[in-house]
Short mmCIF file of C-alpha atoms in Angstrom, two decimals:
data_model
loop_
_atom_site.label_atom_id
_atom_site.label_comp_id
_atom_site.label_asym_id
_atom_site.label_seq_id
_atom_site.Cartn_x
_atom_site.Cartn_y
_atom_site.Cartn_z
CA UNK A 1 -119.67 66.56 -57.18
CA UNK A 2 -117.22 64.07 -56.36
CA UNK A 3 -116.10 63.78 -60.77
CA UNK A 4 -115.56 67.54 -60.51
CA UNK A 5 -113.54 67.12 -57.36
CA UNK A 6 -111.42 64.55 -58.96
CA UNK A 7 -111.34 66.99 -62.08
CA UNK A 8 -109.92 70.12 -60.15
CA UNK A 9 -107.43 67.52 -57.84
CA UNK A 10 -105.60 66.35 -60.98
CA UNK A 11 -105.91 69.93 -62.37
CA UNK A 12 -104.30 70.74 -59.42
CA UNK A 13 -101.50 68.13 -59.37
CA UNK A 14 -100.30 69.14 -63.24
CA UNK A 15 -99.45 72.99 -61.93
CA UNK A 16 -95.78 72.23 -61.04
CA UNK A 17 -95.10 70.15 -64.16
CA UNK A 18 -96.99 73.45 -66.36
CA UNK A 19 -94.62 75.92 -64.16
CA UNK A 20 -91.90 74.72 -64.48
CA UNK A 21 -92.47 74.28 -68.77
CA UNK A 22 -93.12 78.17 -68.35
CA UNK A 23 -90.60 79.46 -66.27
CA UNK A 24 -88.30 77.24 -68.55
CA UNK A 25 -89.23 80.49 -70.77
CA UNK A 26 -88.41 83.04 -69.32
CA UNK A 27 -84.71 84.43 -70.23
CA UNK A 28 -83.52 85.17 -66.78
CA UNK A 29 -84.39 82.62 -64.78
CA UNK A 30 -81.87 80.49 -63.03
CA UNK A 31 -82.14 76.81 -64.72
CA UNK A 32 -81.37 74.99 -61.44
CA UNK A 33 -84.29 76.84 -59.86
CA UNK A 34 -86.83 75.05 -62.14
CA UNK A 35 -86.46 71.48 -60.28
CA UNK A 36 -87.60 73.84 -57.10
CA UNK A 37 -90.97 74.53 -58.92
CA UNK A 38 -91.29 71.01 -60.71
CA UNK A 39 -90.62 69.35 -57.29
CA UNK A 40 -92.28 72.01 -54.58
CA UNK A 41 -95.01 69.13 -54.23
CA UNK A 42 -93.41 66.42 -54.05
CA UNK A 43 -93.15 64.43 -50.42
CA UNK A 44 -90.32 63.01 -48.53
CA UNK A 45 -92.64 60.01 -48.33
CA UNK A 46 -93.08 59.27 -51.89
CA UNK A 47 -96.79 60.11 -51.88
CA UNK A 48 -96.47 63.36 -53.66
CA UNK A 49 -96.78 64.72 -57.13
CA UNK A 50 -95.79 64.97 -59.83
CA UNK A 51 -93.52 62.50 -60.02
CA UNK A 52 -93.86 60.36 -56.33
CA UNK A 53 -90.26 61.33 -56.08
CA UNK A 54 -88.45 60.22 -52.37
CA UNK A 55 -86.72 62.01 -49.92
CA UNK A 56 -82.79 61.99 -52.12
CA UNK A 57 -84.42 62.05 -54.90
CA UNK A 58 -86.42 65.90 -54.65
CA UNK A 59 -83.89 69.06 -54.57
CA UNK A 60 -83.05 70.32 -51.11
CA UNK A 61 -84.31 73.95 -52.51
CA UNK A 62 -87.68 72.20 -53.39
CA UNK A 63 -87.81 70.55 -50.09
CA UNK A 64 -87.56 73.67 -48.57
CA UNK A 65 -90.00 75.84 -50.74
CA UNK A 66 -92.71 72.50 -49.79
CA UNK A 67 -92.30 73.62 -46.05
CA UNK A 68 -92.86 77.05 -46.82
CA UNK A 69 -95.80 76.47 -49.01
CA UNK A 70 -97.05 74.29 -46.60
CA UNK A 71 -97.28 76.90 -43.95
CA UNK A 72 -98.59 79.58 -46.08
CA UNK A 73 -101.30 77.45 -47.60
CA UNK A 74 -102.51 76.77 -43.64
CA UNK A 75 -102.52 80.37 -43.00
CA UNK A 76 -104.28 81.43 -45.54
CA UNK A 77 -107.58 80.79 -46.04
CA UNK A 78 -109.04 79.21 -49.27
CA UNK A 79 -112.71 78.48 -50.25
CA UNK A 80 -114.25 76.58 -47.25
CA UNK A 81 -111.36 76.07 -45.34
CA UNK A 82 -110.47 78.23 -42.49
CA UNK A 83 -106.95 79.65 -41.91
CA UNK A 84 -105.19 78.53 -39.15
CA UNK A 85 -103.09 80.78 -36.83
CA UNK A 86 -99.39 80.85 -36.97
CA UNK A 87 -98.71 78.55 -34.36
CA UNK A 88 -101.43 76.14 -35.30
CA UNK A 89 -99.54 75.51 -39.11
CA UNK A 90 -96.39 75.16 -37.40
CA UNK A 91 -98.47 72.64 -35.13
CA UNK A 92 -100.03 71.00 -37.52
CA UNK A 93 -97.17 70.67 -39.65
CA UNK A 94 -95.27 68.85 -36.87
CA UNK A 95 -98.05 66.37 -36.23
CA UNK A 96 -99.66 65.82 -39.11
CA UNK A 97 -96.97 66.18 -42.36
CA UNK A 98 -93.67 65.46 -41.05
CA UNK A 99 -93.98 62.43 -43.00
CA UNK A 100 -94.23 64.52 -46.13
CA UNK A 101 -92.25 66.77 -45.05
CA UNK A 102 -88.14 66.86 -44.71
CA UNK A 103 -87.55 66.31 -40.97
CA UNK A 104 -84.30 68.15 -40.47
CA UNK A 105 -85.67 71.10 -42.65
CA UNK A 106 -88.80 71.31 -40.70
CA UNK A 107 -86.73 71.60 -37.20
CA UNK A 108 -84.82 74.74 -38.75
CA UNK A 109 -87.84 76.40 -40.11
CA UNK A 110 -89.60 75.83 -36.82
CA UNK A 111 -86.66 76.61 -34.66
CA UNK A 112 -86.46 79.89 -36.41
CA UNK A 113 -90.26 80.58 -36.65
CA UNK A 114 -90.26 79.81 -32.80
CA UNK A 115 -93.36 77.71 -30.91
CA UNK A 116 -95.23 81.50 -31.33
CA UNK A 117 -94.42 82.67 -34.79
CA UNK A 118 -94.81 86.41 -35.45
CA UNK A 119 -98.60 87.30 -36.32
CA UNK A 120 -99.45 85.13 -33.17
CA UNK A 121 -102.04 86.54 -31.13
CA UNK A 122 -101.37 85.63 -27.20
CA UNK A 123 -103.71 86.18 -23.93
CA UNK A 124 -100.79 86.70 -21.55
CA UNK A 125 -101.38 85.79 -17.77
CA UNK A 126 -101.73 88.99 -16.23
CA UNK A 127 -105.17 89.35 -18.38
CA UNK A 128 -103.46 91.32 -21.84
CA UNK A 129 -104.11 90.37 -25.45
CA UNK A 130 -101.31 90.57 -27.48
CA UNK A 131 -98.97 90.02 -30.99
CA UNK A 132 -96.20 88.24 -31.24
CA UNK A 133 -93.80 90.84 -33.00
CA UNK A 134 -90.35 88.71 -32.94
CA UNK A 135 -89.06 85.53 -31.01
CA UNK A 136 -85.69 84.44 -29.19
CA UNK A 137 -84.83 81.85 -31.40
CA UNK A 138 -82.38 80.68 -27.54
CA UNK A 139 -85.54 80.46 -26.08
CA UNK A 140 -88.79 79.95 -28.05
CA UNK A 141 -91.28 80.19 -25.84
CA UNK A 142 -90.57 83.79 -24.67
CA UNK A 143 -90.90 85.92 -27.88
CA UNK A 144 -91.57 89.73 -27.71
CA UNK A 145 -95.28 90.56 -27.78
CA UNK A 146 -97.09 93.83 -28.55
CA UNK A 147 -99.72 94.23 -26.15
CA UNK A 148 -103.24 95.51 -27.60
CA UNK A 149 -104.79 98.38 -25.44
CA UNK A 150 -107.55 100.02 -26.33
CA UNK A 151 -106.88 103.56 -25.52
CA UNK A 152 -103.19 103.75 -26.81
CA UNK A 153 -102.92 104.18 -30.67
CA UNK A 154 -100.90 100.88 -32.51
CA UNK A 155 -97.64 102.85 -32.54
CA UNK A 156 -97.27 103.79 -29.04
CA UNK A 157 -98.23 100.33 -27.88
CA UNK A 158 -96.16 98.48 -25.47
CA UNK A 159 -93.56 95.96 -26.59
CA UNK A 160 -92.81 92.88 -23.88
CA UNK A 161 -89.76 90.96 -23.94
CA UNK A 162 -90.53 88.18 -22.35
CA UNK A 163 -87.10 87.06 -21.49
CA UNK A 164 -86.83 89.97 -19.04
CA UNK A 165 -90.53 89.37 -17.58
CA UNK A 166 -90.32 85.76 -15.73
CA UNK A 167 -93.44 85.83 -14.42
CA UNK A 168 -95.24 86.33 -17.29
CA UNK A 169 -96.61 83.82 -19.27
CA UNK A 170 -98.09 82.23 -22.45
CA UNK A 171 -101.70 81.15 -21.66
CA UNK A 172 -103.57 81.08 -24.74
CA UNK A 173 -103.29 81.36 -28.08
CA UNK A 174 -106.45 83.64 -29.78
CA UNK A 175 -107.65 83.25 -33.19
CA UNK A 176 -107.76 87.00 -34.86
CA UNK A 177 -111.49 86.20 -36.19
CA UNK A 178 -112.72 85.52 -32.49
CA UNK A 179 -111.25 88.76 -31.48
CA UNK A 180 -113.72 91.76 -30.97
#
């Protein structure tokens, strides 16, 4: 078990070096694009791949693509590994990879995802469930949320902006999974 890990991880690690050899091919596409794909795994740190490139060293384009890989690959579950929700990637990205991660890119892309991204489900403190369906990138903890009622159809459902509701609040955020 452990070979045929080992086997699929360096399997794994040759994928940007054999996309960017076959987008090289193709007759449209932009040459300075294919460092974004050669590079999309490599970390600020040094510790990615292929080529344990450092922070000036990896295109600002690939640096950027990495956080947004990063994020989908959390939400988005693969075999055995559970998807996180929106806000626990952005989370997790900001504890556990900002050393792989560009720093200053990382602050833009979660100042504009907000602390709730969109997709967020939210238990609000006057008892509703809800999605987040935009934020206030001025302030990030008071997005807009769709509130989930039973009896009212998905397209008549409420919208809250939560910069005009002061008293409401954030309490929780819900996994979709654990939903019923």
């Amino acid at each position: 078990a452990t070979a045929m890990r080992y086997a699929v991880q360096k399997n794994y690690q040759m994928h940007p070096l054999l996309g960017a050899k076959l987008v090289k091919n193709f007759p449209n596409f932009p040459p300075q694009a294919i460092h974004i794909v050669l590079q999309h795994h490599e970390a600020v740190n040094g510790k990615g791949f292929p080529s344990k490139l450092a922070a000036d060293k990896i295109s600002p384009l690939a640096k950027i693509v990495s956080i947004a890989d990063s994020y989908d690959t959390l939400c988005n579950a693969k075999e055995g590994r559970q998807a996180l929700t929106p806000h626990e990637a952005l989370k997790h990205m900001f504890a556990r990879q900002r050393q792989q991660l560009d720093h200053r890119f990382l602050g833009v892309f979660i100042k504009h995802m907000g602390v709730y991204p969109p997709g967020t489900i939210v238990q609000l403190s006057n008892g509703m469930t809800g999605m987040v369906v935009s934020i206030n990138p001025q302030k990030s903890t008071r997005p807009s949320i769709q509130v989930y009622h039973s009896e009212i159809p998905k397209k008549e459902a409420l919208i809250i902006d939560m910069t005009i509701e002061p008293d409401l609040e954030i309490i929780a955020t819900l996994r979709p999974d654990k939903l019923s």
